[in-house]
CSV table of C-alpha atoms in Angstrom, one decimal:
chain,number,residue,atom,x,y,z
A,1,UNK,CA,-59.7,136.6,106.5
A,2,UNK,CA,-59.0,140.1,105.2
A,3,UNK,CA,-61.1,139.3,102.1
A,4,UNK,CA,-64.0,138.1,104.2
A,5,UNK,CA,-64.2,141.3,106.3
A,6,UNK,CA,-65.7,143.6,103.5
A,7,UNK,CA,-68.3,140.9,102.9
A,8,UNK,CA,-69.3,140.7,106.5
A,9,UNK,CA,-69.2,144.5,106.9
A,10,UNK,CA,-71.5,145.1,104.0
A,11,UNK,CA,-73.7,142.1,103.4
A,12,UNK,CA,-73.8,139.8,106.4
A,13,UNK,CA,-76.6,141.7,108.2
A,14,UNK,CA,-78.6,141.7,105.0
A,15,UNK,CA,-78.1,138.0,104.7
A,16,UNK,CA,-79.4,137.5,108.2
A,17,UNK,CA,-82.5,139.6,107.5
A,18,UNK,CA,-83.5,137.5,104.5
A,19,UNK,CA,-82.8,134.4,106.5
A,20,UNK,CA,-85.4,135.5,109.0
A,21,UNK,CA,-87.8,136.0,106.2
A,22,UNK,CA,-87.1,132.5,105.1
A,23,UNK,CA,-87.6,131.3,108.7
A,24,UNK,CA,-91.1,132.9,108.9
A,25,UNK,CA,-92.1,131.2,105.6
A,26,UNK,CA,-90.7,127.9,106.8
A,27,UNK,CA,-92.6,128.1,110.2
A,28,UNK,CA,-95.9,129.0,108.5
A,29,UNK,CA,-95.5,126.5,105.6
A,30,UNK,CA,-95.1,129.2,102.9
A,31,UNK,CA,-93.0,128.8,99.8
A,32,UNK,CA,-89.3,129.5,100.4
A,33,UNK,CA,-88.6,130.8,96.9
A,34,UNK,CA,-87.1,134.3,97.1
A,35,UNK,CA,-89.1,137.1,95.5
A,36,UNK,CA,-89.1,140.9,95.3
A,37,UNK,CA,-89.6,141.2,99.0
A,38,UNK,CA,-86.2,139.5,99.6
A,39,UNK,CA,-84.7,142.0,97.1
A,40,UNK,CA,-86.2,144.9,99.0
A,41,UNK,CA,-85.1,143.6,102.4
A,42,UNK,CA,-81.6,142.6,101.3
A,43,UNK,CA,-80.8,145.8,99.4
A,44,UNK,CA,-82.7,148.0,101.9
A,45,UNK,CA,-80.7,146.6,104.8
A,46,UNK,CA,-77.4,147.2,103.0
A,47,UNK,CA,-78.5,150.8,102.3
A,48,UNK,CA,-79.9,151.4,105.8
A,49,UNK,CA,-76.8,150.3,107.6
A,50,UNK,CA,-74.1,151.8,105.2
A,51,UNK,CA,-75.6,154.8,103.4
A,52,UNK,CA,-73.4,157.2,105.5
A,53,UNK,CA,-70.4,154.9,105.8
A,54,UNK,CA,-67.1,156.9,106.0
A,55,UNK,CA,-65.6,154.6,103.3
A,56,UNK,CA,-66.5,156.1,99.9
A,57,UNK,CA,-66.6,152.8,98.2
A,58,UNK,CA,-68.9,151.2,100.8
A,59,UNK,CA,-71.2,154.3,100.6
A,60,UNK,CA,-71.4,154.2,96.8
A,61,UNK,CA,-72.3,150.5,96.9
A,62,UNK,CA,-74.9,151.1,99.6
A,63,UNK,CA,-76.6,153.8,97.6
A,64,UNK,CA,-76.6,151.5,94.5
A,65,UNK,CA,-78.2,148.8,96.6
A,66,UNK,CA,-80.6,151.4,97.8
A,67,UNK,CA,-81.8,152.1,94.3
A,68,UNK,CA,-82.4,148.4,93.6
A,69,UNK,CA,-84.2,148.1,96.9
A,70,UNK,CA,-86.3,151.1,96.1
A,71,UNK,CA,-87.4,149.7,92.8
A,72,UNK,CA,-88.4,146.4,94.5
A,73,UNK,CA,-90.2,148.5,97.1
A,74,UNK,CA,-92.1,150.5,94.5
A,75,UNK,CA,-93.2,147.5,92.6
A,76,UNK,CA,-94.5,145.8,95.7
A,77,UNK,CA,-96.0,148.9,97.1
A,78,UNK,CA,-98.0,149.6,93.9
A,79,UNK,CA,-99.4,146.1,93.9
A,80,UNK,CA,-100.9,146.5,97.4
A,81,UNK,CA,-104.4,147.8,98.0
A,82,UNK,CA,-104.6,151.1,99.9
A,83,UNK,CA,-108.1,150.2,101.0
A,84,UNK,CA,-107.0,147.4,103.3
A,85,UNK,CA,-104.1,149.4,104.8
A,86,UNK,CA,-101.5,147.0,103.3
A,87,UNK,CA,-99.6,150.0,101.8
A,88,UNK,CA,-99.3,151.7,105.1
A,89,UNK,CA,-98.1,148.4,106.7
A,90,UNK,CA,-95.5,148.0,104.0
A,91,UNK,CA,-94.4,151.6,104.5
A,92,UNK,CA,-93.9,151.1,108.2
A,93,UNK,CA,-90.3,149.8,108.1
A,94,UNK,CA,-89.2,153.0,106.2
A,95,UNK,CA,-90.8,155.1,108.9
A,96,UNK,CA,-89.1,153.1,111.7
A,97,UNK,CA,-85.7,153.7,110.0
A,98,UNK,CA,-86.3,157.4,109.6
A,99,UNK,CA,-87.5,157.8,113.2
A,100,UNK,CA,-84.6,155.8,114.5
A,101,UNK,CA,-82.2,158.3,113.0
A,102,UNK,CA,-84.3,161.3,113.8
A,103,UNK,CA,-85.3,162.0,110.2
A,104,UNK,CA,-81.8,163.3,109.5
A,105,UNK,CA,-78.3,162.2,108.7
A,106,UNK,CA,-77.5,159.3,111.2
A,107,UNK,CA,-76.1,160.7,114.4
A,108,UNK,CA,-77.0,160.7,118.1
A,109,UNK,CA,-80.6,161.9,117.5
A,110,UNK,CA,-83.9,160.2,116.9
A,111,UNK,CA,-85.1,157.1,118.8
A,112,UNK,CA,-81.5,155.7,118.9
A,113,UNK,CA,-80.6,158.4,121.4
A,114,UNK,CA,-83.2,157.1,123.9
A,115,UNK,CA,-82.2,154.3,126.3
A,116,UNK,CA,-85.2,152.0,125.9
A,117,UNK,CA,-86.3,153.2,122.5
A,118,UNK,CA,-83.1,152.1,120.7
A,119,UNK,CA,-83.3,148.3,121.2
A,120,UNK,CA,-87.1,148.3,121.2
A,121,UNK,CA,-87.2,150.1,117.8
A,122,UNK,CA,-84.6,147.8,116.4
A,123,UNK,CA,-86.6,144.8,117.6
A,124,UNK,CA,-89.9,146.2,116.3
A,125,UNK,CA,-88.5,147.1,112.9
A,126,UNK,CA,-86.8,143.8,112.3
A,127,UNK,CA,-89.8,141.9,113.5
A,128,UNK,CA,-92.2,143.9,111.3
A,129,UNK,CA,-90.1,143.3,108.2
A,130,UNK,CA,-89.4,139.6,108.8
A,131,UNK,CA,-92.8,138.5,110.3
A,132,UNK,CA,-95.5,140.9,109.0
A,133,UNK,CA,-94.3,141.6,105.5
A,134,UNK,CA,-93.9,138.0,104.2
A,135,UNK,CA,-97.4,137.1,105.4
A,136,UNK,CA,-100.9,138.0,104.1
A,137,UNK,CA,-103.7,139.7,106.1
A,138,UNK,CA,-105.6,136.4,106.4
A,139,UNK,CA,-102.6,135.0,108.4
A,140,UNK,CA,-102.1,138.0,110.7
A,141,UNK,CA,-104.4,136.5,113.4
A,142,UNK,CA,-101.9,133.7,113.8
A,143,UNK,CA,-99.0,136.1,114.3
A,144,UNK,CA,-99.2,137.6,117.8
A,145,UNK,CA,-96.9,135.1,119.6
A,146,UNK,CA,-94.7,134.7,116.5
A,147,UNK,CA,-94.3,138.5,116.4
A,148,UNK,CA,-93.7,138.8,120.2
A,149,UNK,CA,-91.2,135.9,120.2
A,150,UNK,CA,-89.2,137.2,117.3
A,151,UNK,CA,-89.2,140.7,118.8
A,152,UNK,CA,-87.9,139.3,122.1
A,153,UNK,CA,-85.1,137.4,120.3
A,154,UNK,CA,-84.0,140.5,118.3
A,155,UNK,CA,-84.2,142.6,121.5
A,156,UNK,CA,-81.7,140.3,123.2
A,157,UNK,CA,-79.4,140.5,120.2
A,158,UNK,CA,-79.7,144.3,120.0
A,159,UNK,CA,-78.9,144.6,123.7
A,160,UNK,CA,-75.8,142.4,123.2
A,161,UNK,CA,-74.8,144.6,120.3
A,162,UNK,CA,-74.8,147.6,122.6
A,163,UNK,CA,-72.7,145.7,125.2
A,164,UNK,CA,-70.2,145.0,122.4
A,165,UNK,CA,-70.2,148.7,121.5
A,166,UNK,CA,-69.9,150.1,125.0
A,167,UNK,CA,-66.6,151.8,124.4
A,168,UNK,CA,-67.5,153.3,121.0
A,169,UNK,CA,-70.9,154.6,122.3
A,170,UNK,CA,-69.2,156.2,125.3
A,171,UNK,CA,-66.6,157.9,123.0
A,172,UNK,CA,-69.3,159.2,120.7
A,173,UNK,CA,-71.5,160.4,123.6
A,174,UNK,CA,-74.4,158.0,122.8
A,175,UNK,CA,-76.2,156.7,125.9
A,176,UNK,CA,-77.5,153.2,125.6
A,177,UNK,CA,-79.6,150.9,127.8
A,178,UNK,CA,-76.7,148.5,128.1
A,179,UNK,CA,-74.4,151.3,129.2
A,180,UNK,CA,-76.8,152.3,131.8
A,181,UNK,CA,-77.5,148.8,133.2
A,182,UNK,CA,-74.0,147.4,133.0
A,183,UNK,CA,-73.1,143.9,131.8
A,184,UNK,CA,-74.7,141.9,134.6
A,185,UNK,CA,-78.0,143.6,134.6
A,186,UNK,CA,-78.0,143.7,130.8
A,187,UNK,CA,-77.5,139.9,130.6
A,188,UNK,CA,-80.3,139.4,133.1
A,189,UNK,CA,-82.6,141.3,130.7
A,190,UNK,CA,-81.2,139.4,127.8
A,191,UNK,CA,-82.0,136.1,129.5
A,192,UNK,CA,-85.5,137.3,130.3
A,193,UNK,CA,-86.0,138.3,126.7
A,194,UNK,CA,-84.9,134.9,125.5
A,195,UNK,CA,-87.2,133.3,128.1
A,196,UNK,CA,-90.1,135.3,126.7
A,197,UNK,CA,-89.1,134.1,123.2
A,198,UNK,CA,-89.2,130.5,124.5
A,199,UNK,CA,-92.6,131.0,126.0
A,200,UNK,CA,-93.9,132.3,122.7
A,201,UNK,CA,-92.5,129.2,120.9
A,202,UNK,CA,-94.4,127.0,123.3
A,203,UNK,CA,-97.6,129.0,122.8
A,204,UNK,CA,-97.2,128.8,119.0
A,205,UNK,CA,-96.7,125.1,119.1
A,206,UNK,CA,-99.7,124.6,121.4
A,207,UNK,CA,-101.9,126.7,119.1
A,208,UNK,CA,-100.7,124.8,116.0
A,209,UNK,CA,-99.1,127.8,114.4
A,210,UNK,CA,-96.3,125.4,113.6
A,211,UNK,CA,-95.4,121.9,114.7
A,212,UNK,CA,-93.3,120.7,117.6
A,213,UNK,CA,-90.2,119.7,115.5
A,214,UNK,CA,-89.9,123.3,114.4
A,215,UNK,CA,-90.5,124.4,118.0
A,216,UNK,CA,-87.6,122.1,119.1
A,217,UNK,CA,-85.3,123.8,116.6
A,218,UNK,CA,-86.3,127.2,118.0
A,219,UNK,CA,-85.8,126.0,121.6
A,220,UNK,CA,-82.3,124.7,120.7
A,221,UNK,CA,-81.5,128.0,119.1
A,222,UNK,CA,-82.6,130.0,122.2
A,223,UNK,CA,-80.7,127.8,124.7
A,224,UNK,CA,-77.6,128.0,122.6
A,225,UNK,CA,-78.0,131.8,122.3
A,226,UNK,CA,-78.2,132.2,126.0
A,227,UNK,CA,-74.8,130.5,126.4
A,228,UNK,CA,-73.2,131.9,123.3
A,229,UNK,CA,-73.9,135.6,123.9
A,230,UNK,CA,-72.1,135.8,127.2
A,231,UNK,CA,-69.3,133.5,126.1
A,232,UNK,CA,-68.7,135.6,123.0
A,233,UNK,CA,-68.4,138.9,124.8
A,234,UNK,CA,-65.8,137.4,127.1
A,235,UNK,CA,-63.5,136.7,124.2
A,236,UNK,CA,-61.6,140.0,123.8
A,237,UNK,CA,-59.5,138.6,121.0
A,238,UNK,CA,-62.7,138.2,118.9
A,239,UNK,CA,-63.8,141.8,119.3
A,240,UNK,CA,-63.7,142.6,115.5
A,241,UNK,CA,-65.9,139.6,114.8
A,242,UNK,CA,-68.3,139.8,117.8
A,243,UNK,CA,-71.1,141.6,115.8
A,244,UNK,CA,-71.1,139.2,112.9
A,245,UNK,CA,-71.1,136.3,115.4
A,246,UNK,CA,-74.1,137.8,117.2
A,247,UNK,CA,-75.9,138.2,113.9
A,248,UNK,CA,-75.1,134.7,113.0
A,249,UNK,CA,-77.5,133.4,115.6
A,250,UNK,CA,-80.3,134.4,113.2
A,251,UNK,CA,-78.9,132.2,110.5
A,252,UNK,CA,-78.3,129.4,113.1
A,253,UNK,CA,-81.9,129.6,114.2
A,254,UNK,CA,-83.2,129.1,110.7
A,255,UNK,CA,-80.8,126.2,110.1
A,256,UNK,CA,-81.9,124.5,113.3
A,257,UNK,CA,-85.6,124.9,112.4
A,258,UNK,CA,-84.9,123.5,109.0
A,259,UNK,CA,-82.9,120.6,110.4
A,260,UNK,CA,-85.5,119.5,113.0
A,261,UNK,CA,-88.4,120.0,110.6
A,262,UNK,CA,-86.6,117.8,108.1
A,263,UNK,CA,-85.5,115.1,110.5
A,264,UNK,CA,-88.9,114.7,112.2
């Protein structure tokens, strides 16, 4: 277990991000073969989460991954047409990240210091990266409910993250929506968010954005998430692993969609 902890601390969130990329491709019938976008998302996520880590080794590795991610970004960015606005769309996640931290060294500034803005920005950034970036402009008219459903799912996970971090956030003077609402009201909002995600799944299936077997996989994931998130936070002995287990719901969702689309 001690050997696994550095992996989960550095790379697990990045693995979850590229898994959501794969899920979008699977839902829309796109090739699952990894490409430069996966390199940008994976390396960029490692950099974004750990570029100011207090551990020097982690920080050096994060900056190395940032260089690789930056090269992937540059190649992809230069291949896009500025006339169609694709370059600005591709640049948006970088702007989200900078605004989240207040365009300065990560601290209690920027959008993360605002109660509602923090989870909303996280949901918007993750959804933009994992829904908009792997698709082409001709597919964007199919994306509204896919975008909204993914954002609602990530919002629920982000709010649970803040519940898990309540003590740390209070010690560092960072106000969060979860801290303001308390556990019961936060979980009510989490359940509403998962319900919105479920409604979007039904809408996408009815509109033939993806088929019903894939929708069943998504429904199964959302039902399990509603139970798992509350159960997980009740396990005080699992505190060091709560965040990776929250993130793991993204991987589980992809696996369930893959399973049901293969079986049926």
